[in-house]
PDB file of C-alpha atoms in Angstrom:
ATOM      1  CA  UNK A   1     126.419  -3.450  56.982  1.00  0.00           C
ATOM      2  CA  UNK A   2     124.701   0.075  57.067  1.00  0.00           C
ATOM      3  CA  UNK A   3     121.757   1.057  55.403  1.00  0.00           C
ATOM      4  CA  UNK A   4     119.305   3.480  55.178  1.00  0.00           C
ATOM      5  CA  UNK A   5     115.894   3.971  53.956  1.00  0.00           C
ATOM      6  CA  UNK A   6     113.123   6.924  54.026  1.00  0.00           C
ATOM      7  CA  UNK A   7     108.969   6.274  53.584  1.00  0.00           C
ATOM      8  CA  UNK A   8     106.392   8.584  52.473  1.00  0.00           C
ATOM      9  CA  UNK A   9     103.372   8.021  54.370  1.00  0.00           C
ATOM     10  CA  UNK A  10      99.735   9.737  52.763  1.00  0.00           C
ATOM     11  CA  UNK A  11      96.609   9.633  54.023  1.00  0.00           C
ATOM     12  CA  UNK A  12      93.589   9.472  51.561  1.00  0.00           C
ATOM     13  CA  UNK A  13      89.972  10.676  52.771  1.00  0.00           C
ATOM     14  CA  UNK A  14      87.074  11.278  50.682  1.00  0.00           C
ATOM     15  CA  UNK A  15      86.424  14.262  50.205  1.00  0.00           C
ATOM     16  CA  UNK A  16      83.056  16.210  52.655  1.00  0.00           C
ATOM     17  CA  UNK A  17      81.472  19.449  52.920  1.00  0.00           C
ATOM     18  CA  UNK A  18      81.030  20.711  56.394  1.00  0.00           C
ATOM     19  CA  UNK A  19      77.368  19.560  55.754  1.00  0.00           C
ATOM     20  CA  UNK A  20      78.571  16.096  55.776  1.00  0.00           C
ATOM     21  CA  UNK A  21      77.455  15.872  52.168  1.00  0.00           C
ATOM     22  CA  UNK A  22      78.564  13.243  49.735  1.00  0.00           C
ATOM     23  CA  UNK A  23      81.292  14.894  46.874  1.00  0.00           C
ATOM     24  CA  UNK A  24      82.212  12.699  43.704  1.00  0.00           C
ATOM     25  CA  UNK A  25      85.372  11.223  43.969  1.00  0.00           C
ATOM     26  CA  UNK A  26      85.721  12.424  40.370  1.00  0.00           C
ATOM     27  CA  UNK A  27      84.452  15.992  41.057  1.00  0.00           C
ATOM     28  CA  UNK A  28      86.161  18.495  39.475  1.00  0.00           C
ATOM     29  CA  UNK A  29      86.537  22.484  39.863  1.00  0.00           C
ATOM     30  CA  UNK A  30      87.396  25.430  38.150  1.00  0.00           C
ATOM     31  CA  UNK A  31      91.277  26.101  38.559  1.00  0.00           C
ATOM     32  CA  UNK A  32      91.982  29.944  39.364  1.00  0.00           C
ATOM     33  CA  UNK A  33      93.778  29.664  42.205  1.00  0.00           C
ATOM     34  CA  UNK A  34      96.965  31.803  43.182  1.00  0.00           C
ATOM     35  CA  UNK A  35     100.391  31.325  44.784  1.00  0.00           C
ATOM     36  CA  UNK A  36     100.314  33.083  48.054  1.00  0.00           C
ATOM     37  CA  UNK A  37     103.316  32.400  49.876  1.00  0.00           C
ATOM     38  CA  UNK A  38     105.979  29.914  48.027  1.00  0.00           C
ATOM     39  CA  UNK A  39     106.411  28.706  45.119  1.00  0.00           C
ATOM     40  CA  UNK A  40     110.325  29.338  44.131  1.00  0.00           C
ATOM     41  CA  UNK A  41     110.735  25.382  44.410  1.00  0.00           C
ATOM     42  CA  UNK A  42     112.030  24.038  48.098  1.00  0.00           C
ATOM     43  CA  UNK A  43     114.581  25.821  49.472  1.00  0.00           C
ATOM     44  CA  UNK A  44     115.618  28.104  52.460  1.00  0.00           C
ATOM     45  CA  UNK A  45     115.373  31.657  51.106  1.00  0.00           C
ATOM     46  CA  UNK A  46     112.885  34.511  52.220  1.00  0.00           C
ATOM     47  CA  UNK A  47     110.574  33.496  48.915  1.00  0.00           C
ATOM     48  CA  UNK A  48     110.451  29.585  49.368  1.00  0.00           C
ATOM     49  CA  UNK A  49     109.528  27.086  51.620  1.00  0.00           C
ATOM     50  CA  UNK A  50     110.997  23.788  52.692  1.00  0.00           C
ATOM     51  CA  UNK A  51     108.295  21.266  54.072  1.00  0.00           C
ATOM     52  CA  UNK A  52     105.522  23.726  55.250  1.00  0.00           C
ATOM     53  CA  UNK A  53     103.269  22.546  57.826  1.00  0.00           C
ATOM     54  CA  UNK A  54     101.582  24.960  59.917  1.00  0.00           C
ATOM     55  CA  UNK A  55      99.556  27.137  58.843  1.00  0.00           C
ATOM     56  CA  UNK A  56      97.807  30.536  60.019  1.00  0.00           C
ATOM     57  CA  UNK A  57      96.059  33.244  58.516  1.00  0.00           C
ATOM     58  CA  UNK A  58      95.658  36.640  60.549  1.00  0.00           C
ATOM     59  CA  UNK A  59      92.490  38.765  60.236  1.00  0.00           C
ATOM     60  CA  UNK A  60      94.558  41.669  58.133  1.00  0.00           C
ATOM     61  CA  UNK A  61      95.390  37.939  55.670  1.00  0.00           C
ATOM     62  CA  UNK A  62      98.946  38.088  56.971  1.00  0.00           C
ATOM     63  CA  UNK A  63     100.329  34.211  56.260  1.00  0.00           C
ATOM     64  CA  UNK A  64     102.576  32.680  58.882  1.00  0.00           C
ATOM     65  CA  UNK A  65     104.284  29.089  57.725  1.00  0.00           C
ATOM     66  CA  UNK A  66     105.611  26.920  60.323  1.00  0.00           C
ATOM     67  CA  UNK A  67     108.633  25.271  58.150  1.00  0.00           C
ATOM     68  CA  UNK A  68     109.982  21.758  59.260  1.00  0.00           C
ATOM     69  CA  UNK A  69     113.378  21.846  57.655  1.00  0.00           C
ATOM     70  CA  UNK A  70     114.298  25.365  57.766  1.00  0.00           C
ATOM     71  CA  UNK A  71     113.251  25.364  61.545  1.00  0.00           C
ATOM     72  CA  UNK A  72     111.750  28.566  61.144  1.00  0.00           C
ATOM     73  CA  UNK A  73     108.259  30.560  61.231  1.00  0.00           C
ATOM     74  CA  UNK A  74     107.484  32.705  57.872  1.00  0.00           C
ATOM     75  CA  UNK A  75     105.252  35.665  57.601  1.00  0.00           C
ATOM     76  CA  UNK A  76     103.644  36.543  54.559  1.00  0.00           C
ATOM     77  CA  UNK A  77     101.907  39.537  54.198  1.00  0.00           C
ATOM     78  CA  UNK A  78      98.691  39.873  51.994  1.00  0.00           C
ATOM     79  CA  UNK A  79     100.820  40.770  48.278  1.00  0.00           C
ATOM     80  CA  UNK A  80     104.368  39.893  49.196  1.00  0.00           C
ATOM     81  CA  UNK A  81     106.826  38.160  47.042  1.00  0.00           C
ATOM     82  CA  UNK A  82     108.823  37.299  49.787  1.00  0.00           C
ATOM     83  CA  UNK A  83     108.109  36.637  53.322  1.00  0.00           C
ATOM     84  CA  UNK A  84     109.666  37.521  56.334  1.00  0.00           C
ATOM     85  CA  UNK A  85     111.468  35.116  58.930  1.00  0.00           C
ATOM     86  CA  UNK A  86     109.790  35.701  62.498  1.00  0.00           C
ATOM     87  CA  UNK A  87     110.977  33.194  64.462  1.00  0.00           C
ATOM     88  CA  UNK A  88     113.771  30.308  64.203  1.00  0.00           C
ATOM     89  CA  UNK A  89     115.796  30.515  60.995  1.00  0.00           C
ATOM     90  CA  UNK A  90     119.122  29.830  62.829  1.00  0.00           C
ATOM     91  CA  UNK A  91     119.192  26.289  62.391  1.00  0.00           C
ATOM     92  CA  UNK A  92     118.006  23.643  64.763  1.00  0.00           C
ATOM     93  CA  UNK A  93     118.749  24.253  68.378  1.00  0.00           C
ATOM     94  CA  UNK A  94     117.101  24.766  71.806  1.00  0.00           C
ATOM     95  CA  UNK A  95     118.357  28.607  72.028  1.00  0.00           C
ATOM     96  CA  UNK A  96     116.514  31.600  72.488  1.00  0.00           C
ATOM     97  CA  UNK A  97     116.301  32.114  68.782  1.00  0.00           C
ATOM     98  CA  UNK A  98     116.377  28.268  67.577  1.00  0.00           C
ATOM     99  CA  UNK A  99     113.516  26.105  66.608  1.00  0.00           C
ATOM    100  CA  UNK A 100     113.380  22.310  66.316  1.00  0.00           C
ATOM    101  CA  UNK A 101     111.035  21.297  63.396  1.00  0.00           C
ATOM    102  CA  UNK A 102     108.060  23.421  63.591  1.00  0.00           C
ATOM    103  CA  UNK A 103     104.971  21.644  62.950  1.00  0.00           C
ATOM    104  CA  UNK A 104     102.243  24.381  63.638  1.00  0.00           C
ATOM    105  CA  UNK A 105     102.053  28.150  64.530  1.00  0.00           C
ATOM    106  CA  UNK A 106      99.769  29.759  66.838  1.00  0.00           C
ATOM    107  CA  UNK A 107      99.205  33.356  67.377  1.00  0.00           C
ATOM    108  CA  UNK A 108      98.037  34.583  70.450  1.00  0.00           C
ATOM    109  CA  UNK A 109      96.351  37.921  69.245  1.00  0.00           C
ATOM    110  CA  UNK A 110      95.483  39.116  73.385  1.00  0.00           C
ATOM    111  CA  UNK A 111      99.128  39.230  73.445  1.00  0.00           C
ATOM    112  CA  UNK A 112     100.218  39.943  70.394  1.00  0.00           C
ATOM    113  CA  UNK A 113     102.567  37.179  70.050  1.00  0.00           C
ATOM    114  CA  UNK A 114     103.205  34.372  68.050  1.00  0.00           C
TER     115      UNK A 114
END
């Protein structure tokens, strides 16, 4: 017999200011937030994202989006409506221009890499 089965595992923490100050579990804020990068439900084209993990924000507010399940890095500059794939995007793999499951993105601005 064969089976399979997937979980969903979340992590609640209250929520704390970087002053280590108490905030209301009920607290609420003013929504006016914006899509920035996203938000074309999941998928794998150059305006959506499937399972985004990493995250990184360059000084000039360029987004880059380290995407589990597309096994690629997405750039997003500051205004786009679609982003641009940087690295990865040719499904999972251990070749020169393969990732495996991104979780996070680092940029290395000395070198100017990513």
């Amino acid at each position: 017999m064969c089976s399979s089965f997937s979980y969903i595992l979340y992590n609640h923490y209250p929520l704390r200011s970087p002053s280590s100050t108490n905030i209301h579990p009920n607290a609420r804020w003013q929504q006016n937030g914006i899509t920035v990068a996203g938000g074309n439900r999941q998928g794998n084209g150059v305006n959506q994202l499937s399972d985004p993990l990493g995250l990184y924000v360059d000084d000039d507010q360029t987004i880059y989006v380290a995407e589990w399940s597309n096994h690629r890095i997405m750039e997003w500059k500051r205004g786009a409506t679609s982003g641009q794939v940087v690295a990865g995007g040719n499904g999972q793999g251990s070749g020169d221009h393969q990732l495996s499951n991104p979780r996070d993105v680092i940029i290395d601005k000395g070198r100017d890499s990513l």
